mmCIF file of N, CA and C in Angstrom:
data_model
loop_
_atom_site.group_PDB
_atom_site.id
_atom_site.type_symbol
_atom_site.label_atom_id
_atom_site.label_comp_id
_atom_site.label_asym_id
_atom_site.label_seq_id
_atom_site.Cartn_x
_atom_site.Cartn_y
_atom_site.Cartn_z
ATOM 1 N N MET D 2 110.400 119.372 109.259
ATOM 2 C CA MET D 2 111.568 119.698 109.136
ATOM 3 C C MET D 2 112.203 119.521 107.685
ATOM 4 N N THR D 3 113.123 120.319 107.383
ATOM 5 C CA THR D 3 113.582 120.550 106.059
ATOM 6 C C THR D 3 114.823 119.404 105.587
ATOM 7 N N PRO D 4 115.095 119.048 104.406
ATOM 8 C CA PRO D 4 116.668 118.738 104.254
ATOM 9 C C PRO D 4 117.623 119.756 104.345
ATOM 10 N N PHE D 5 118.546 119.633 104.258
ATOM 11 C CA PHE D 5 119.868 120.409 104.229
ATOM 12 C C PHE D 5 120.109 120.511 102.647
ATOM 13 N N SER D 6 120.428 121.557 102.594
ATOM 14 C CA SER D 6 121.224 121.944 100.596
ATOM 15 C C SER D 6 122.343 121.575 100.451
ATOM 16 N N GLU D 7 122.697 121.352 101.780
ATOM 17 C CA GLU D 7 124.368 120.450 101.309
ATOM 18 C C GLU D 7 124.816 119.817 102.882
ATOM 19 N N PRO D 8 124.093 118.876 102.844
ATOM 20 C CA PRO D 8 124.024 117.776 103.760
ATOM 21 C C PRO D 8 125.428 117.377 104.394
ATOM 22 N N GLY D 9 126.877 117.479 103.819
ATOM 23 C CA GLY D 9 127.799 116.767 104.001
ATOM 24 C C GLY D 9 128.076 115.260 104.034
ATOM 25 N N PRO D 10 128.947 114.761 104.521
ATOM 26 C CA PRO D 10 129.094 113.342 104.169
ATOM 27 C C PRO D 10 128.079 112.654 105.005
ATOM 28 N N ALA D 11 128.010 111.013 104.288
ATOM 29 C CA ALA D 11 126.739 110.291 104.770
ATOM 30 C C ALA D 11 127.258 110.464 106.567
ATOM 31 N N ASP D 12 128.608 110.289 106.846
ATOM 32 C CA ASP D 12 128.674 109.784 108.526
ATOM 33 C C ASP D 12 128.569 110.669 109.324
ATOM 34 N N THR D 13 128.545 111.853 109.360
ATOM 35 C CA THR D 13 128.150 112.610 109.745
ATOM 36 C C THR D 13 126.842 113.000 110.284
ATOM 37 N N PRO D 14 126.466 113.882 111.302
ATOM 38 C CA PRO D 14 125.390 113.684 112.248
ATOM 39 C C PRO D 14 124.252 114.419 111.037
ATOM 40 N N LYS D 15 124.690 115.237 110.285
ATOM 41 C CA LYS D 15 124.037 116.378 109.385
ATOM 42 C C LYS D 15 123.711 115.000 108.095
ATOM 43 N N GLY D 16 124.476 114.455 107.306
ATOM 44 C CA GLY D 16 124.222 113.440 106.767
ATOM 45 C C GLY D 16 123.374 112.171 107.218
ATOM 46 N N ARG D 17 123.533 111.400 108.155
ATOM 47 C CA ARG D 17 122.142 110.893 109.083
ATOM 48 C C ARG D 17 121.161 111.717 109.240
ATOM 49 N N TYR D 18 120.826 113.091 109.610
ATOM 50 C CA TYR D 18 119.543 113.520 109.398
ATOM 51 C C TYR D 18 118.856 113.582 108.160
ATOM 52 N N GLN D 19 119.783 113.862 106.857
ATOM 53 C CA GLN D 19 119.655 114.066 105.370
ATOM 54 C C GLN D 19 118.914 112.508 105.371
ATOM 55 N N LYS D 20 119.933 111.413 105.381
ATOM 56 C CA LYS D 20 119.051 110.113 105.081
ATOM 57 C C LYS D 20 117.774 109.630 105.471
ATOM 58 N N ALA D 21 117.713 110.234 107.041
ATOM 59 C CA ALA D 21 116.624 109.766 107.835
ATOM 60 C C ALA D 21 115.405 110.727 106.885
ATOM 61 N N GLN D 22 115.429 111.846 106.825
ATOM 62 C CA GLN D 22 114.795 113.161 106.805
ATOM 63 C C GLN D 22 114.032 112.640 105.219
ATOM 64 N N ILE D 23 114.905 111.919 104.055
ATOM 65 C CA ILE D 23 114.611 111.918 102.904
ATOM 66 C C ILE D 23 113.928 110.251 102.822
ATOM 67 N N LYS D 24 114.244 109.599 103.805
ATOM 68 C CA LYS D 24 113.199 107.899 103.791
ATOM 69 C C LYS D 24 111.761 108.513 104.599
ATOM 70 N N THR D 25 112.087 109.183 105.169
ATOM 71 C CA THR D 25 110.621 109.463 106.301
ATOM 72 C C THR D 25 109.691 110.044 105.173
ATOM 73 N N ARG D 26 110.003 111.142 104.574
ATOM 74 C CA ARG D 26 109.639 112.218 103.468
ATOM 75 C C ARG D 26 108.776 111.084 102.615
ATOM 76 N N ASN D 27 109.720 110.050 102.242
ATOM 77 C CA ASN D 27 109.454 109.255 101.102
ATOM 78 C C ASN D 27 108.025 108.301 101.362
ATOM 79 N N VAL D 28 108.035 107.996 102.561
ATOM 80 C CA VAL D 28 107.003 107.037 102.971
ATOM 81 C C VAL D 28 105.603 108.018 103.173
ATOM 82 N N VAL D 29 105.936 109.155 103.826
ATOM 83 C CA VAL D 29 104.665 109.914 104.324
ATOM 84 C C VAL D 29 104.162 110.439 102.780
ATOM 85 N N GLU D 30 104.869 110.660 101.899
ATOM 86 C CA GLU D 30 104.437 111.094 100.592
ATOM 87 C C GLU D 30 103.585 109.899 99.965
ATOM 88 N N ARG D 31 104.293 108.516 99.811
ATOM 89 C CA ARG D 31 103.720 107.297 99.461
ATOM 90 C C ARG D 31 102.161 107.183 99.954
ATOM 91 N N ALA D 32 102.098 107.322 101.395
ATOM 92 C CA ALA D 32 101.085 107.308 101.901
ATOM 93 C C ALA D 32 99.981 108.061 101.331
ATOM 94 N N PHE D 33 99.891 109.497 101.400
ATOM 95 C CA PHE D 33 99.244 110.593 100.932
ATOM 96 C C PHE D 33 99.051 110.346 99.405
ATOM 97 N N GLY D 34 100.041 109.589 98.806
ATOM 98 C CA GLY D 34 99.269 109.066 97.241
ATOM 99 C C GLY D 34 98.100 107.801 97.336
ATOM 100 N N VAL D 35 98.279 107.199 98.480
ATOM 101 C CA VAL D 35 97.283 106.069 98.830
ATOM 102 C C VAL D 35 96.102 107.283 99.306
ATOM 103 N N TRP D 36 96.287 107.837 99.586
ATOM 104 C CA TRP D 36 95.145 108.481 100.280
ATOM 105 C C TRP D 36 94.433 109.117 99.125
ATOM 106 N N LYS D 37 95.213 109.654 98.392
ATOM 107 C CA LYS D 37 94.323 110.880 97.297
ATOM 108 C C LYS D 37 93.522 109.773 96.286
ATOM 109 N N ARG D 38 94.484 108.852 95.869
ATOM 110 C CA ARG D 38 93.401 107.494 95.218
ATOM 111 C C ARG D 38 92.336 107.180 95.960
ATOM 112 N N ARG D 39 92.278 106.948 97.100
ATOM 113 C CA ARG D 39 91.165 106.587 98.076
ATOM 114 C C ARG D 39 89.911 107.558 98.011
ATOM 115 N N PHE D 40 90.551 108.922 98.335
ATOM 116 C CA PHE D 40 89.550 109.378 98.347
ATOM 117 C C PHE D 40 89.903 111.006 97.787
ATOM 118 N N PRO D 41 89.550 110.616 96.026
ATOM 119 C CA PRO D 41 89.687 111.974 95.154
ATOM 120 C C PRO D 41 89.709 113.016 95.641
ATOM 121 N N CYS D 42 88.511 113.565 96.835
ATOM 122 C CA CYS D 42 88.820 114.875 97.264
ATOM 123 C C CYS D 42 89.521 115.601 97.670
ATOM 124 N N LEU D 43 90.890 114.613 98.507
ATOM 125 C CA LEU D 43 92.275 115.248 98.730
ATOM 126 C C LEU D 43 92.920 115.495 97.793
ATOM 127 N N ASP D 44 92.654 115.377 96.625
ATOM 128 C CA ASP D 44 93.562 115.742 95.585
ATOM 129 C C ASP D 44 92.974 116.827 94.815
ATOM 130 N N MET D 45 91.677 117.144 94.851
ATOM 131 C CA MET D 45 91.502 118.658 94.402
ATOM 132 C C MET D 45 91.634 119.621 95.451
ATOM 133 N N GLY D 46 91.560 121.117 94.726
ATOM 134 C CA GLY D 46 91.058 121.667 95.530
ATOM 135 C C GLY D 46 89.835 121.959 96.608
ATOM 136 N N MET D 47 90.085 121.886 97.726
ATOM 137 C CA MET D 47 89.236 121.744 98.783
ATOM 138 C C MET D 47 88.476 123.109 99.033
ATOM 139 N N GLN D 48 87.434 123.954 99.031
ATOM 140 C CA GLN D 48 86.733 124.942 99.250
ATOM 141 C C GLN D 48 86.014 124.927 100.263
ATOM 142 N N HIS D 49 86.630 124.575 101.436
ATOM 143 C CA HIS D 49 85.821 124.870 102.675
ATOM 144 C C HIS D 49 87.095 125.253 103.765
ATOM 145 N N LYS D 50 86.443 125.809 104.863
ATOM 146 C CA LYS D 50 87.321 126.457 106.025
ATOM 147 C C LYS D 50 88.451 125.774 106.568
ATOM 148 N N ALA D 51 89.369 126.131 107.056
ATOM 149 C CA ALA D 51 90.530 125.578 107.628
ATOM 150 C C ALA D 51 89.839 124.179 108.642
ATOM 151 N N LYS D 52 89.421 124.623 109.481
ATOM 152 C CA LYS D 52 88.929 123.527 110.580
ATOM 153 C C LYS D 52 87.905 122.459 109.977
ATOM 154 N N ASN D 53 87.122 123.205 108.439
ATOM 155 C CA ASN D 53 86.630 121.563 108.038
ATOM 156 C C ASN D 53 87.557 120.706 107.245
ATOM 157 N N ILE D 54 88.357 121.770 107.124
ATOM 158 C CA ILE D 54 89.574 120.501 106.179
ATOM 159 C C ILE D 54 90.126 119.699 106.916
ATOM 160 N N VAL D 55 90.266 120.328 108.539
ATOM 161 C CA VAL D 55 91.729 119.268 109.524
ATOM 162 C C VAL D 55 90.584 117.697 109.325
ATOM 163 N N LEU D 56 89.197 118.567 109.710
ATOM 164 C CA LEU D 56 88.261 117.044 110.090
ATOM 165 C C LEU D 56 88.167 115.996 108.679
ATOM 166 N N ILE D 57 88.288 116.850 107.657
ATOM 167 C CA ILE D 57 87.577 115.825 106.482
ATOM 168 C C ILE D 57 89.100 115.340 106.193
ATOM 169 N N ILE D 58 90.425 115.929 106.534
ATOM 170 C CA ILE D 58 91.599 114.829 106.038
ATOM 171 C C ILE D 58 91.416 113.715 107.442
ATOM 172 N N THR D 59 91.179 113.944 108.446
ATOM 173 C CA THR D 59 91.116 113.160 109.737
ATOM 174 C C THR D 59 90.311 111.972 109.689
ATOM 175 N N ALA D 60 89.296 112.449 109.220
ATOM 176 C CA ALA D 60 88.314 111.510 108.565
ATOM 177 C C ALA D 60 88.667 110.253 107.231
ATOM 178 N N CYS D 61 89.422 111.064 106.453
ATOM 179 C CA CYS D 61 89.711 110.183 105.559
ATOM 180 C C CYS D 61 91.087 108.890 106.014
ATOM 181 N N ALA D 62 91.873 109.753 106.784
ATOM 182 C CA ALA D 62 93.005 108.967 107.591
ATOM 183 C C ALA D 62 92.235 107.729 108.570
ATOM 184 N N ALA D 63 91.068 108.184 108.842
ATOM 185 C CA ALA D 63 90.530 107.014 109.539
ATOM 186 C C ALA D 63 89.433 105.904 108.997
ATOM 187 N N LEU D 64 88.991 106.414 107.543
ATOM 188 C CA LEU D 64 88.349 105.406 106.898
ATOM 189 C C LEU D 64 89.386 105.021 106.355
ATOM 190 N N HIS D 65 90.641 105.462 106.151
ATOM 191 C CA HIS D 65 91.596 104.161 105.057
ATOM 192 C C HIS D 65 92.120 103.501 106.200
ATOM 193 N N ASN D 66 92.775 104.076 107.579
ATOM 194 C CA ASN D 66 92.831 102.620 108.347
ATOM 195 C C ASN D 66 91.785 101.259 108.653
ATOM 196 N N LEU D 67 90.509 101.949 108.567
ATOM 197 C CA LEU D 67 89.778 101.035 108.946
ATOM 198 C C LEU D 67 89.910 100.089 107.335
ATOM 199 N N ALA D 68 89.940 100.594 106.564
ATOM 200 C CA ALA D 68 89.895 100.029 105.378
ATOM 201 C C ALA D 68 90.915 98.455 105.265
ATOM 202 N N CYS D 69 92.337 99.409 105.679
ATOM 203 C CA CYS D 69 93.371 98.631 106.040
ATOM 204 C C CYS D 69 92.801 97.205 106.881
ATOM 205 N N LEU D 70 92.212 97.704 107.935
ATOM 206 C CA LEU D 70 92.040 96.506 109.335
ATOM 207 C C LEU D 70 90.941 95.556 108.492
ATOM 208 N N LEU D 71 90.056 96.005 107.518
ATOM 209 C CA LEU D 71 89.122 94.995 106.779
ATOM 210 C C LEU D 71 90.094 94.545 105.304
ATOM 211 N N ARG D 72 90.783 94.585 105.499
ATOM 212 C CA ARG D 72 91.862 94.008 103.841
ATOM 213 C C ARG D 72 91.239 94.574 102.582
ATOM 214 N N GLU D 73 90.825 95.718 102.651
ATOM 215 C CA GLU D 73 90.465 96.217 101.156
ATOM 216 C C GLU D 73 91.619 96.674 100.458
ATOM 217 N N PRO D 74 91.274 96.217 99.127
ATOM 218 C CA PRO D 74 92.921 96.601 98.403
ATOM 219 C C PRO D 74 92.993 97.938 98.275
ATOM 220 N N GLU D 75 94.188 98.254 97.764
ATOM 221 C CA GLU D 75 94.866 99.443 97.973
ATOM 222 C C GLU D 75 93.815 99.981 96.407
ATOM 223 N N PRO D 76 93.540 101.008 96.028
ATOM 224 C CA PRO D 76 93.229 101.503 94.957
ATOM 225 C C PRO D 76 94.355 101.499 93.724
ATOM 226 N N PRO D 77 93.741 101.681 92.463
ATOM 227 C CA PRO D 77 94.939 101.193 91.498
ATOM 228 C C PRO D 77 95.876 102.449 91.465
ATOM 229 N N ALA D 78 97.260 101.971 91.128
ATOM 230 C CA ALA D 78 97.848 102.978 90.726
ATOM 231 C C ALA D 78 97.894 104.054 89.980
ATOM 232 N N GLN D 79 96.994 103.849 88.934
ATOM 233 C CA GLN D 79 96.606 104.816 88.088
ATOM 234 C C GLN D 79 94.871 105.040 87.700
ATOM 235 N N ARG D 80 94.502 106.593 88.445
ATOM 236 C CA ARG D 80 93.574 106.868 88.441
ATOM 237 C C ARG D 80 92.869 106.797 87.780
ATOM 238 N N VAL D 81 91.199 106.666 87.513
ATOM 239 C CA VAL D 81 90.227 107.145 86.321
ATOM 240 C C VAL D 81 89.985 108.399 86.406
ATOM 241 N N PRO D 82 90.239 109.220 85.182
ATOM 242 C CA PRO D 82 89.827 110.656 85.003
ATOM 243 C C PRO D 82 88.654 110.706 85.486
ATOM 244 N N GLN D 83 88.262 111.943 86.258
ATOM 245 C CA GLN D 83 86.915 112.218 86.661
ATOM 246 C C GLN D 83 86.548 113.661 85.648
ATOM 247 N N PRO D 84 85.539 113.246 85.170
ATOM 248 C CA PRO D 84 84.735 114.423 84.593
ATOM 249 C C PRO D 84 84.892 115.939 85.049
ATOM 250 N N THR D 85 84.972 116.748 83.903
ATOM 251 C CA THR D 85 85.652 117.900 85.001
ATOM 252 C C THR D 85 83.901 118.784 84.277
ATOM 253 N N PRO D 86 83.768 119.719 85.974
ATOM 254 C CA PRO D 86 82.406 119.955 86.105
ATOM 255 C C PRO D 86 82.403 121.578 84.634
ATOM 256 N N ASN D 87 81.098 121.497 84.731
ATOM 257 C CA ASN D 87 81.469 122.597 83.300
ATOM 258 C C ASN D 87 80.997 124.131 83.940
ATOM 259 N N HIS D 88 81.091 124.291 84.943
ATOM 260 C CA HIS D 88 80.707 125.145 85.617
ATOM 261 C C HIS D 88 82.372 125.584 86.676
ATOM 262 N N THR D 89 82.420 127.121 86.965
ATOM 263 C CA THR D 89 83.304 126.974 87.921
ATOM 264 C C THR D 89 82.853 127.667 89.216
ATOM 265 N N VAL D 90 84.157 127.536 90.007
ATOM 266 C CA VAL D 90 84.104 127.520 91.004
ATOM 267 C C VAL D 90 84.414 128.869 91.781
ATOM 268 N N ALA D 91 83.679 129.777 92.512
ATOM 269 C CA ALA D 91 83.880 131.001 92.715
ATOM 270 C C ALA D 91 84.821 131.140 93.690
ATOM 271 N N THR D 92 85.987 131.621 93.621
ATOM 272 C CA THR D 92 87.155 131.729 94.214
ATOM 273 C C THR D 92 87.112 133.329 94.850
ATOM 274 N N ARG D 93 87.824 133.136 96.236
ATOM 275 C CA ARG D 93 87.935 134.380 96.618
ATOM 276 C C ARG D 93 89.406 134.684 97.583
ATOM 277 N N THR D 94 89.718 135.619 97.636
ATOM 278 C CA THR D 94 91.225 135.965 98.240
ATOM 279 C C THR D 94 91.086 136.644 99.564
ATOM 280 N N VAL D 95 92.026 136.182 100.230
ATOM 281 C CA VAL D 95 92.175 135.638 101.177
ATOM 282 C C VAL D 95 93.663 136.720 101.608
ATOM 283 N N HIS D 96 93.394 137.783 102.297
ATOM 284 C CA HIS D 96 94.739 138.426 102.654
ATOM 285 C C HIS D 96 95.257 137.933 103.883
ATOM 286 N N LEU D 97 96.189 137.434 104.361
ATOM 287 C CA LEU D 97 97.124 136.908 105.380
ATOM 288 C C LEU D 97 98.118 138.431 106.100
ATOM 289 N N PRO D 98 98.506 138.316 107.176
ATOM 290 C CA PRO D 98 99.415 139.288 107.463
ATOM 291 C C PRO D 98 100.849 138.684 107.238
ATOM 292 N N PRO D 99 101.608 139.345 106.966
ATOM 293 C CA PRO D 99 102.996 139.412 106.316
ATOM 294 C C PRO D 99 103.479 138.284 107.583
ATOM 295 N N VAL D 100 104.722 137.407 106.746
ATOM 296 C CA VAL D 100 105.051 136.699 107.918
ATOM 297 C C VAL D 100 106.851 137.070 107.683
ATOM 298 N N ASP D 101 107.183 137.212 109.003
ATOM 299 C CA ASP D 101 108.367 137.406 108.943
ATOM 300 C C ASP D 101 109.443 135.922 109.134
ATOM 301 N N ARG D 102 109.505 136.076 107.830
ATOM 302 C CA ARG D 102 110.840 134.582 107.220
ATOM 303 C C ARG D 102 111.760 134.475 107.327
ATOM 304 N N LEU D 103 112.762 135.513 107.608
ATOM 305 C CA LEU D 103 113.692 135.699 108.772
ATOM 306 C C LEU D 103 113.871 134.806 109.611
ATOM 307 N N THR D 104 112.681 135.200 110.518
ATOM 308 C CA THR D 104 112.755 134.674 111.798
ATOM 309 C C THR D 104 111.800 133.507 111.754
ATOM 310 N N ASP D 105 110.862 133.104 111.274
ATOM 311 C CA ASP D 105 110.708 131.794 110.719
ATOM 312 C C ASP D 105 111.635 130.611 110.513
ATOM 313 N N SER D 106 112.782 131.607 109.930
ATOM 314 C CA SER D 106 113.596 130.363 109.104
ATOM 315 C C SER D 106 114.983 129.895 110.413
ATOM 316 N N ARG D 107 114.919 131.101 111.247
ATOM 317 C CA ARG D 107 115.778 131.093 112.130
ATOM 318 C C ARG D 107 115.439 129.813 113.302
ATOM 319 N N SER D 108 113.989 130.044 113.309
ATOM 320 C CA SER D 108 113.567 129.279 114.717
ATOM 321 C C SER D 108 113.437 127.795 114.273
ATOM 322 N N GLY D 109 113.146 127.538 112.709
ATOM 323 C CA GLY D 109 113.081 126.027 112.286
ATOM 324 C C GLY D 109 114.341 125.973 111.983
ATOM 325 N N ASN D 110 115.546 126.838 111.914
ATOM 326 C CA ASN D 110 117.176 125.961 111.935
ATOM 327 C C ASN D 110 117.519 125.564 113.099
ATOM 328 N N GLN D 111 116.908 126.477 114.144
ATOM 329 C CA GLN D 111 117.515 126.224 115.731
ATOM 330 C C GLN D 111 116.855 124.890 115.565
ATOM 331 N N ALA D 112 115.173 124.519 115.427
ATOM 332 C CA ALA D 112 114.828 123.146 116.028
ATOM 333 C C ALA D 112 115.565 122.183 115.134
ATOM 334 N N ARG D 113 115.811 122.283 113.706
ATOM 335 C CA ARG D 113 116.345 121.391 112.874
ATOM 336 C C ARG D 113 118.051 120.920 113.755
ATOM 337 N N HIS D 114 118.538 121.888 113.899
ATOM 338 C CA HIS D 114 119.839 121.453 114.888
ATOM 339 C C HIS D 114 119.804 120.848 116.381
ATOM 340 N N LEU D 115 118.732 121.163 116.665
ATOM 341 C CA LEU D 115 118.768 120.751 118.334
ATOM 342 C C LEU D 115 118.122 118.835 117.866
ATOM 343 N N LEU D 116 117.357 118.875 116.859
ATOM 344 C CA LEU D 116 117.060 117.265 116.612
ATOM 345 C C LEU D 116 118.092 116.661 116.253
ATOM 346 N N ILE D 117 118.979 116.961 115.613
ATOM 347 C CA ILE D 117 119.787 116.524 114.863
ATOM 348 C C ILE D 117 121.126 116.289 116.282
ATOM 349 N N ARG D 118 121.139 117.142 117.398
ATOM 350 C CA ARG D 118 122.123 117.126 118.340
ATOM 351 C C ARG D 118 121.497 116.006 119.204
ATOM 352 N N LYS D 119 120.410 115.858 119.218
ATOM 353 C CA LYS D 119 119.775 114.641 120.011
ATOM 354 C C LYS D 119 119.141 113.377 119.762
ATOM 355 N N SER D 120 119.357 113.211 118.376
ATOM 356 C CA SER D 120 119.260 111.972 117.884
ATOM 357 C C SER D 120 120.155 111.482 116.464
ATOM 358 N N PHE D 121 121.297 112.416 116.303
ATOM 359 C CA PHE D 121 122.333 112.073 115.305
ATOM 360 C C PHE D 121 123.135 112.183 115.365
ATOM 361 N N THR D 122 123.893 112.581 116.868
ATOM 362 C CA THR D 122 124.951 112.296 116.786
ATOM 363 C C THR D 122 125.699 111.003 118.134
#
């Protein structure tokens, strides 16, 4: 879900949704920051198939949870710079089918309004 560009007053359903969305996004982004410091592979562009990337991220999440259970300290906020390799990584262009952004936007807006109606009124 995305925030509104103009949410309106804080005491309206849209305003309450906006506040909750921002708070939730902050928590998620902080968690991703910790994961990226703990597992530097997440901070670099991964050159893997999409299904493997899902497995890598899931494994990192599980290992992070295990580290928390074992009371391992969080990695420091400032990362140690990683040496850059002297070789270049081959990239390939992937051509995706066109996306109907208008339909995608409409369905996203409908889902957001339904969520607001159910949870923020």
